[in-house]
PDB file of C-alpha atoms in Angstrom:
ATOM      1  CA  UNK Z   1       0.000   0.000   0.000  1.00  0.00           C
ATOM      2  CA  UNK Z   2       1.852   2.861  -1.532  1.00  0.00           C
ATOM      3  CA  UNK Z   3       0.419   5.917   1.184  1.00  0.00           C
ATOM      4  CA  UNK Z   4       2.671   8.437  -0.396  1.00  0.00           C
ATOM      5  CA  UNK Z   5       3.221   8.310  -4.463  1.00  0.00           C
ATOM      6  CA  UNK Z   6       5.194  10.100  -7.040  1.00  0.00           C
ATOM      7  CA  UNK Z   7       3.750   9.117 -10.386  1.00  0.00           C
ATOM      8  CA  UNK Z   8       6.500  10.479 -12.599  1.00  0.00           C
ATOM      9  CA  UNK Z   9       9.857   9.020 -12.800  1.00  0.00           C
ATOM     10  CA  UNK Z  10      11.440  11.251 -14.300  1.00  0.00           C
ATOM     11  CA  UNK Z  11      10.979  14.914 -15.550  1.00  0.00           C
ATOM     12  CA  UNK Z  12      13.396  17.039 -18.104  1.00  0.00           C
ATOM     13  CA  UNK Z  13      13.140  21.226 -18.816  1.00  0.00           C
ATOM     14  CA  UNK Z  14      15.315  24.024 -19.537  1.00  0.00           C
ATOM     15  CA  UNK Z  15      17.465  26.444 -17.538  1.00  0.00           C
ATOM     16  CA  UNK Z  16      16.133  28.734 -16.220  1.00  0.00           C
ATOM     17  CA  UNK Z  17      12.218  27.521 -16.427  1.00  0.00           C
ATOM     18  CA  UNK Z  18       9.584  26.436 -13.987  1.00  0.00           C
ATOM     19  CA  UNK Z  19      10.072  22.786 -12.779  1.00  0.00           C
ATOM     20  CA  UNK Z  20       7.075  21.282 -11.023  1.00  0.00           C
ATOM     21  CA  UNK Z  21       7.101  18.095  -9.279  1.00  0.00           C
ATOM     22  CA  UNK Z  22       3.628  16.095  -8.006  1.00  0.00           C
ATOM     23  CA  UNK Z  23       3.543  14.310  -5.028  1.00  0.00           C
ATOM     24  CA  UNK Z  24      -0.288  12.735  -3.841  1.00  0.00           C
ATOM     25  CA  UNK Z  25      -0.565  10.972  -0.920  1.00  0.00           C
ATOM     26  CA  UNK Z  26      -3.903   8.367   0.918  1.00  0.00           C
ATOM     27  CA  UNK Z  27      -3.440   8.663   4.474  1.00  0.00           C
ATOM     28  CA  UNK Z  28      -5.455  11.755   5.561  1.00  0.00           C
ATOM     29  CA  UNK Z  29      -4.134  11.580   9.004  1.00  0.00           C
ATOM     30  CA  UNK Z  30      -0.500  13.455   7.413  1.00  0.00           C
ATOM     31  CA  UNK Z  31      -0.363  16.182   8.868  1.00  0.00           C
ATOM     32  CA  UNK Z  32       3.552  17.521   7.544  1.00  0.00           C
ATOM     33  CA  UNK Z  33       5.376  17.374   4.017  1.00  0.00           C
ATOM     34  CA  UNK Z  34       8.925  17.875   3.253  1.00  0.00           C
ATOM     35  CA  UNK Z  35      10.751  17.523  -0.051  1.00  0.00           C
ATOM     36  CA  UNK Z  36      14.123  16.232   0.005  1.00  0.00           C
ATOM     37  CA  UNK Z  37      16.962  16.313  -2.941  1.00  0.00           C
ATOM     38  CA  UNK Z  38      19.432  13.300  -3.587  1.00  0.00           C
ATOM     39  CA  UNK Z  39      22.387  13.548  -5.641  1.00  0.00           C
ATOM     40  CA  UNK Z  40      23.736   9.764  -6.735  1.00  0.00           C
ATOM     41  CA  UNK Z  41      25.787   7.322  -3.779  1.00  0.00           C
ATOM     42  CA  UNK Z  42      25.064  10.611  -1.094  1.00  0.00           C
ATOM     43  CA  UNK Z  43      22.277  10.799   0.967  1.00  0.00           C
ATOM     44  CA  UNK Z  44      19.317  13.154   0.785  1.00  0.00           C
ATOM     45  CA  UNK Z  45      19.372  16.783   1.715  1.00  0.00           C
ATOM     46  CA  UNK Z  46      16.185  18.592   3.306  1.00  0.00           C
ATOM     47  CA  UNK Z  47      14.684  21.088   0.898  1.00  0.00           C
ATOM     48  CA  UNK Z  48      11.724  22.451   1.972  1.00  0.00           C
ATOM     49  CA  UNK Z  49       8.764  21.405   4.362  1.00  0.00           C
ATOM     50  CA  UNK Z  50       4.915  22.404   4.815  1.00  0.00           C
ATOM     51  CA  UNK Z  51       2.105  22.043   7.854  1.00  0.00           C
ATOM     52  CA  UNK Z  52      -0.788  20.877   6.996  1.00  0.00           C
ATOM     53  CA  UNK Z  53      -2.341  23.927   8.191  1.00  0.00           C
ATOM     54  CA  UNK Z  54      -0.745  26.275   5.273  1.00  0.00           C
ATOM     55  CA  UNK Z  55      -1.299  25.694   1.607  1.00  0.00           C
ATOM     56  CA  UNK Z  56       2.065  27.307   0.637  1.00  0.00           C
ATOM     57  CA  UNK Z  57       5.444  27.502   1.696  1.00  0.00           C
ATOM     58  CA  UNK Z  58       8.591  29.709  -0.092  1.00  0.00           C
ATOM     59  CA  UNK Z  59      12.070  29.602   0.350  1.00  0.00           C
ATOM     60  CA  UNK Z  60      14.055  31.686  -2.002  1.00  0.00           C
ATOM     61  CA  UNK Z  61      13.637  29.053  -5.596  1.00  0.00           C
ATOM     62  CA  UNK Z  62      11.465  26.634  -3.874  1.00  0.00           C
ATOM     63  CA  UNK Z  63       8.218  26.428  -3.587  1.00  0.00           C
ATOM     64  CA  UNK Z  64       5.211  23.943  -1.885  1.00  0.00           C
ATOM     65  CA  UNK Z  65       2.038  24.104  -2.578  1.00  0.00           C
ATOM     66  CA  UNK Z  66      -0.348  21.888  -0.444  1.00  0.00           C
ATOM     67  CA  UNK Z  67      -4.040  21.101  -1.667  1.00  0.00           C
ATOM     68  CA  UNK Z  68      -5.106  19.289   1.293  1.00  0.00           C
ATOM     69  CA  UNK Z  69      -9.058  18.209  -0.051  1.00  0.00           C
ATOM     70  CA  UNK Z  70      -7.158  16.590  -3.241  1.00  0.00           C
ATOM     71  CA  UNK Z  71      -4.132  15.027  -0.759  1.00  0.00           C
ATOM     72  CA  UNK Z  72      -1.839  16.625  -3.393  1.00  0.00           C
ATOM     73  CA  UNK Z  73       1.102  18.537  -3.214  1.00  0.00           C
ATOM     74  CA  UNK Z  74       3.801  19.691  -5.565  1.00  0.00           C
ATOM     75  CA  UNK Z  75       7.129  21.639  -5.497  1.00  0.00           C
ATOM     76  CA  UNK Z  76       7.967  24.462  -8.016  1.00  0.00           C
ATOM     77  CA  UNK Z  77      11.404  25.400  -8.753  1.00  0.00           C
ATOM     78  CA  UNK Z  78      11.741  28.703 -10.411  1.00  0.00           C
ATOM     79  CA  UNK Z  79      13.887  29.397 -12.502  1.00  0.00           C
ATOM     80  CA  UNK Z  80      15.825  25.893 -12.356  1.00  0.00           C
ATOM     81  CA  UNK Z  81      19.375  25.777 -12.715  1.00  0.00           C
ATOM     82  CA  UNK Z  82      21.245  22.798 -13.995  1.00  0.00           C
ATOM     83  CA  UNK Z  83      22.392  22.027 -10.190  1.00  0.00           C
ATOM     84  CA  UNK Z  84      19.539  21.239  -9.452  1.00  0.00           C
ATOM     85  CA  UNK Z  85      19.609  18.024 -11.609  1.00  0.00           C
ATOM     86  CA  UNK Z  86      18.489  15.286  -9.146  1.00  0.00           C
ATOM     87  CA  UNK Z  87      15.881  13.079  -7.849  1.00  0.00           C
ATOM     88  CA  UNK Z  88      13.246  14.407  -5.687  1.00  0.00           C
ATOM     89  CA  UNK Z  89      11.315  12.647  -3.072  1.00  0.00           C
ATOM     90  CA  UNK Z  90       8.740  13.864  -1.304  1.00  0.00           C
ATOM     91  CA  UNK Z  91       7.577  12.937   2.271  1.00  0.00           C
ATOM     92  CA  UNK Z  92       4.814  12.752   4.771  1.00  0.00           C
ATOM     93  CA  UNK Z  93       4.110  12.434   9.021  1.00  0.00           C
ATOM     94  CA  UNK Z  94       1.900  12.369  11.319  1.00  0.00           C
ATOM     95  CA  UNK Z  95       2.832  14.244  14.675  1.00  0.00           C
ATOM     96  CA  UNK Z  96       0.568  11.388  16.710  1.00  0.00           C
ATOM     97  CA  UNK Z  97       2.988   8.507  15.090  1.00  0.00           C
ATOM     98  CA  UNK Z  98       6.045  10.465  16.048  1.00  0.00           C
ATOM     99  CA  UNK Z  99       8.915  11.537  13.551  1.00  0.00           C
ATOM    100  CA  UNK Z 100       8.548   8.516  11.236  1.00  0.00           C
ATOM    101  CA  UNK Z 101       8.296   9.321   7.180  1.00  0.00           C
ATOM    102  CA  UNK Z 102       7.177   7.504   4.303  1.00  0.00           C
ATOM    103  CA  UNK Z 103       8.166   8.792   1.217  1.00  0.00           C
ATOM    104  CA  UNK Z 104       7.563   8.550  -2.264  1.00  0.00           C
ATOM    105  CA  UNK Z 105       9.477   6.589  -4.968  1.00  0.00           C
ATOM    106  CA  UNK Z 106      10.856   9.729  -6.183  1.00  0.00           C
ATOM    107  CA  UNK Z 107      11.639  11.617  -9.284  1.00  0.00           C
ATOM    108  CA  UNK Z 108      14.354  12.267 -11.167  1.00  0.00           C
ATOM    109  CA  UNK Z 109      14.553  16.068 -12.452  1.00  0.00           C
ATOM    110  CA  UNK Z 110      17.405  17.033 -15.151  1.00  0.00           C
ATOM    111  CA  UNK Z 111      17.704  20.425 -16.262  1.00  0.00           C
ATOM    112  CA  UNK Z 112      19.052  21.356 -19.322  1.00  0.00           C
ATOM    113  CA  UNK Z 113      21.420  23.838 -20.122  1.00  0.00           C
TER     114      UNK Z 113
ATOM    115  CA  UNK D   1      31.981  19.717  12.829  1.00  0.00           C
ATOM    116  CA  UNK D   2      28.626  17.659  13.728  1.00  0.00           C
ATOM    117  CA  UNK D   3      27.111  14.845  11.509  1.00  0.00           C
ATOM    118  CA  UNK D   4      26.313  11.349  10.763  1.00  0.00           C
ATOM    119  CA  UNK D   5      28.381   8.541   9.420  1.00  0.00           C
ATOM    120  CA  UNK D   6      27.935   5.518   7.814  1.00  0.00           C
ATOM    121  CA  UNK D   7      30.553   2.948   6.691  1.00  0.00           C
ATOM    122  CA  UNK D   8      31.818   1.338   4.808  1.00  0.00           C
ATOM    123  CA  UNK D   9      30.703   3.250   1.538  1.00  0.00           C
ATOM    124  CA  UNK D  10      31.122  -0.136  -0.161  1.00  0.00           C
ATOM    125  CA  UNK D  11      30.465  -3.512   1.057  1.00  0.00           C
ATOM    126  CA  UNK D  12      30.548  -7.207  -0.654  1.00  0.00           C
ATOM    127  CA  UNK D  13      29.472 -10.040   1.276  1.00  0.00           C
ATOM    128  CA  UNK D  14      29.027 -14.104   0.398  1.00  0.00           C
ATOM    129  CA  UNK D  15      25.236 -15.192  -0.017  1.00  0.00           C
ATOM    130  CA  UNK D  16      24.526 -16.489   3.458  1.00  0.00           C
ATOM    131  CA  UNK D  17      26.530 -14.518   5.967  1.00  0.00           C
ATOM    132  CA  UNK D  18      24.889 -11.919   8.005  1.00  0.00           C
ATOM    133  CA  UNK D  19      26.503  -8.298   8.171  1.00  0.00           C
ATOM    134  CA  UNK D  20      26.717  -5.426   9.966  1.00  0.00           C
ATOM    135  CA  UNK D  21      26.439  -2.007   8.766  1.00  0.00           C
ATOM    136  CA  UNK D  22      27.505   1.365  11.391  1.00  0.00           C
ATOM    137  CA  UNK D  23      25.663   4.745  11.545  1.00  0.00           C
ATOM    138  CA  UNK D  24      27.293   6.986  13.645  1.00  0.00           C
ATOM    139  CA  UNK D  25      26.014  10.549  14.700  1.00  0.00           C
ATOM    140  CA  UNK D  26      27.140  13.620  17.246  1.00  0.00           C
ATOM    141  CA  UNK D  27      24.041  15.603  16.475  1.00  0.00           C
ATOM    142  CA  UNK D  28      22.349  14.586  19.452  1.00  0.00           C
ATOM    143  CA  UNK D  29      19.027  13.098  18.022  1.00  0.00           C
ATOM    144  CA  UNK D  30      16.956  10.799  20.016  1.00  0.00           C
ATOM    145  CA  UNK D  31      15.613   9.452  16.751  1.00  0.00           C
ATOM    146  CA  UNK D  32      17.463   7.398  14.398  1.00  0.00           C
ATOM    147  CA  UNK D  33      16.278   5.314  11.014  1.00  0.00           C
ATOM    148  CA  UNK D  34      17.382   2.664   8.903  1.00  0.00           C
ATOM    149  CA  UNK D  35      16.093   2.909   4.928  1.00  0.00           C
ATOM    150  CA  UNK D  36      16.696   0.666   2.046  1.00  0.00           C
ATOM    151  CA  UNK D  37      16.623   2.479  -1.777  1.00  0.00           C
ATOM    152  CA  UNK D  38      15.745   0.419  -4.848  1.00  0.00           C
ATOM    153  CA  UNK D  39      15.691   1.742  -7.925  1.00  0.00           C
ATOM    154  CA  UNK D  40      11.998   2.983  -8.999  1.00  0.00           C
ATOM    155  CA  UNK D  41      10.507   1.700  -5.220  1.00  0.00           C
ATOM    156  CA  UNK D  42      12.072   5.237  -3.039  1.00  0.00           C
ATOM    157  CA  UNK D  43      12.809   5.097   0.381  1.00  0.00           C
ATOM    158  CA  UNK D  44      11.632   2.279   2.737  1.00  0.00           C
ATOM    159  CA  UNK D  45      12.034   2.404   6.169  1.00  0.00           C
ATOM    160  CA  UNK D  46      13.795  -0.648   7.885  1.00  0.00           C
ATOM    161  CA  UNK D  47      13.612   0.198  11.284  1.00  0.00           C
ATOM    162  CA  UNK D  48      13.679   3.347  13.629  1.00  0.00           C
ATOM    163  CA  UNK D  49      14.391   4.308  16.847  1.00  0.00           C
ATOM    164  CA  UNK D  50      13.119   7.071  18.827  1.00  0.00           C
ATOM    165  CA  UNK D  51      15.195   6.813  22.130  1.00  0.00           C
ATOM    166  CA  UNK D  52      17.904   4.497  23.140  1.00  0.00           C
ATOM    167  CA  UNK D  53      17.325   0.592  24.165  1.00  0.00           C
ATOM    168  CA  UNK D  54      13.846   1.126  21.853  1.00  0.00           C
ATOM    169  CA  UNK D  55      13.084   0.769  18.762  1.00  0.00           C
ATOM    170  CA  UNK D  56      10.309  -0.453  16.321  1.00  0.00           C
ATOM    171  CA  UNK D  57       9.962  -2.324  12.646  1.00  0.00           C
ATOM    172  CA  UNK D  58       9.170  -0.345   9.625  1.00  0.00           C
ATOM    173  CA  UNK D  59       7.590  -1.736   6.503  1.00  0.00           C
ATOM    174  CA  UNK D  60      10.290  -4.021   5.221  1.00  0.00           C
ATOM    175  CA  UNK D  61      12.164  -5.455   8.495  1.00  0.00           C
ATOM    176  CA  UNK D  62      11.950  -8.986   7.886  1.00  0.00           C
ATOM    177  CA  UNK D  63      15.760 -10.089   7.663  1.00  0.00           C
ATOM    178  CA  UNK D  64      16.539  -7.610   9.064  1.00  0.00           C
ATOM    179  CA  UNK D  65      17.765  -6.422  13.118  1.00  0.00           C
ATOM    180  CA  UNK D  66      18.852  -3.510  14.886  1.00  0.00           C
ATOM    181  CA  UNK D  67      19.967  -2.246  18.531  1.00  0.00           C
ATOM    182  CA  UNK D  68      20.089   0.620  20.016  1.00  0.00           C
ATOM    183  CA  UNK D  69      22.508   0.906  22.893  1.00  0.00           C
ATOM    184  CA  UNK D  70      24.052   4.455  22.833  1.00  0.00           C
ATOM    185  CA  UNK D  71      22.261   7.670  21.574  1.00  0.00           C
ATOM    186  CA  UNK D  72      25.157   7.991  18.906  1.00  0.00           C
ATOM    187  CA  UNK D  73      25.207   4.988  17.666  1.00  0.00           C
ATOM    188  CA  UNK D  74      22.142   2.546  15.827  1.00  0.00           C
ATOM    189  CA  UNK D  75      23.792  -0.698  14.019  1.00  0.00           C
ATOM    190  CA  UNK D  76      22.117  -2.532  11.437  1.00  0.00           C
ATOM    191  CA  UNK D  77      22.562  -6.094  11.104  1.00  0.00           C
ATOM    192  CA  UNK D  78      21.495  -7.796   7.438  1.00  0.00           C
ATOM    193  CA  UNK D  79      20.647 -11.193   8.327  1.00  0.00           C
ATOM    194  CA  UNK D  80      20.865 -14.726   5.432  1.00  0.00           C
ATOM    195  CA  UNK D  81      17.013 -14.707   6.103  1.00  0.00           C
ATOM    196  CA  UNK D  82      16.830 -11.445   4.072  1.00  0.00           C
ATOM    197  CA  UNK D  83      15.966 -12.421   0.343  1.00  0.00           C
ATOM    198  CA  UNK D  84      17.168  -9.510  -1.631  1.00  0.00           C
ATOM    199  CA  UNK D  85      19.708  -7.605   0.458  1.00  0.00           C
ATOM    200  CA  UNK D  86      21.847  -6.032  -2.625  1.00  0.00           C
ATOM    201  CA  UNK D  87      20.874  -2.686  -2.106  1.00  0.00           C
ATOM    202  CA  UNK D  88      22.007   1.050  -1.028  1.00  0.00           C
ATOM    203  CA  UNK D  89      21.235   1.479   2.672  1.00  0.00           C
ATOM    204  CA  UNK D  90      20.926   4.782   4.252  1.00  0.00           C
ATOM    205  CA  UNK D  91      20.968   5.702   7.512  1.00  0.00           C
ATOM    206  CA  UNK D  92      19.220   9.182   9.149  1.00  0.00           C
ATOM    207  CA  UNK D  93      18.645  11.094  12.795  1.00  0.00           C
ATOM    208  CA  UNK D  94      16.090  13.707  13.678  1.00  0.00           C
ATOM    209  CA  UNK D  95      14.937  15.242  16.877  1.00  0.00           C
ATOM    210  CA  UNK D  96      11.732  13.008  17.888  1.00  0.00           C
ATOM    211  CA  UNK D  97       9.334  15.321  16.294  1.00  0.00           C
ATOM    212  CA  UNK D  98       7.742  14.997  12.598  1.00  0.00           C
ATOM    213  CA  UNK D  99       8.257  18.432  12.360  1.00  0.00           C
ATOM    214  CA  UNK D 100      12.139  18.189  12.605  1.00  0.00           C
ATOM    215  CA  UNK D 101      13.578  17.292   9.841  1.00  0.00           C
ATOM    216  CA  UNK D 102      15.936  13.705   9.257  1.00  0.00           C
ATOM    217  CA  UNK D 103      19.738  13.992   8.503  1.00  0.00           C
ATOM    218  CA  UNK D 104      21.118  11.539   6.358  1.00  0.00           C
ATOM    219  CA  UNK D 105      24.920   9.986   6.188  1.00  0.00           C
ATOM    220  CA  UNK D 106      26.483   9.103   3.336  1.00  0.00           C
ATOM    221  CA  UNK D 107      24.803   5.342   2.843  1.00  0.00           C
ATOM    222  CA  UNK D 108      26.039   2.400   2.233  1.00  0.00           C
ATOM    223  CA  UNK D 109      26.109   0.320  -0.914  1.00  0.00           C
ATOM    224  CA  UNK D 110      25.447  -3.198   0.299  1.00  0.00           C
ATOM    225  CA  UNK D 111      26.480  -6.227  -2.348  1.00  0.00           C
ATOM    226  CA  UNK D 112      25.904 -10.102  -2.084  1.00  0.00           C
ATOM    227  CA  UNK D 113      27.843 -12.215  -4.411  1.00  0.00           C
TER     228      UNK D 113
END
């Protein structure tokens, strides 16, 4: 039972356009997002996170938008940069299960120069 | 310089024989995870621990076993009952909150001959 799923593998654009990345999840009880970027043979890096109670979250490039009644939420990058060529996962909590994540299969964003 | 550690980056063993991989950290989480990544299938958690001497199965721990003896330190142990255990392995730590973000280390890229 996939509770959190990213159903694109893979995703290509230019420098300096708008990337947007999908993320939908089942379990209404999530209450917190967060979007993490993963280079090859490292780990992942924390990008950017969201509450359940907003329905939008900046941080300079980086964007989350959170439609709660659809359990959908997505991540723009604006304008991407070839750096930022790597795969994506998104993630979901529950503050009553305490700090566990599932995450999503992830997906792989190259930008193009 | 605080973080978290995981080694051996690379790691062969025989078909059969159980091994241990470290994950080290000085960030002073309570809460520590083990994941497995397969290509196309994300991030599945293993185990996790929220505070030392505890800790409970993810979705995938058959094959699989863990302690949790010091705060820095949460050792995973791939057992000959675990079918498919060529994989990369990464290990995180968080504050026990959902709201805190996980650290990861490195991983480790786990091969059975």
């Amino acid at each position: 039972d996939q509770q959190v799923k990213q159903n694109s593998p893979s995703l290509s654009v230019q420098e300096g356009r708008i990337s947007i990345l999908n993320c939908d999840y089942t379990n209404s009880m999530f209450d917190y997002f967060l979007w993490y970027k993963k280079y090859p043979a490292e780990g992942p890096t924390f990008l950017i996170s969201i509450s359940s109670i907003k329905d939008k979250n900046e941080d300079g490039r980086f964007t989350v938008f959170l439609n709660k009644s659809a359990k959908h939420l997505s991540l723009h990058i604006v304008p991407s940069q070839p750096g930022d060529s790597a795969v994506y996962f998104c993630a979901a909590g529950e503050e009553t299960s305490g700090s566990r994540l599932t995450f999503g299969e992830g997906t792989q964003l190259t930008v193009n120069p | 310089d605080g973080g978290i550690t995981q080694s051996p980056k690379y790691l062969f063993r025989k078909e059969g024989q159980n091994v241990t991989l470290s994950c080290e950290q000085n960030l002073n989480h309570d809460a520590m995870y083990w994941y497995r990544q397969d290509p196309g299938q994300g991030l599945r958690l293993i185990y996790y621990s929220q505070i030392v001497n505890d800790f409970q199965k993810g979705d995938i721990a058959e094959g699989y076993s863990v302690s949790r003896e010091k705060k820095e330190s949460f050792p995973l142990t791939v057992t000959s009952a675990q079918k498919n255990p060529t994989a990369f392995y990464l290990c995180a730590s968080s504050f026990p909150s959902v709201f805190n973000e996980q650290f990861f280390g490195p991983g480790t890229r786990l091969t059975v001959l």
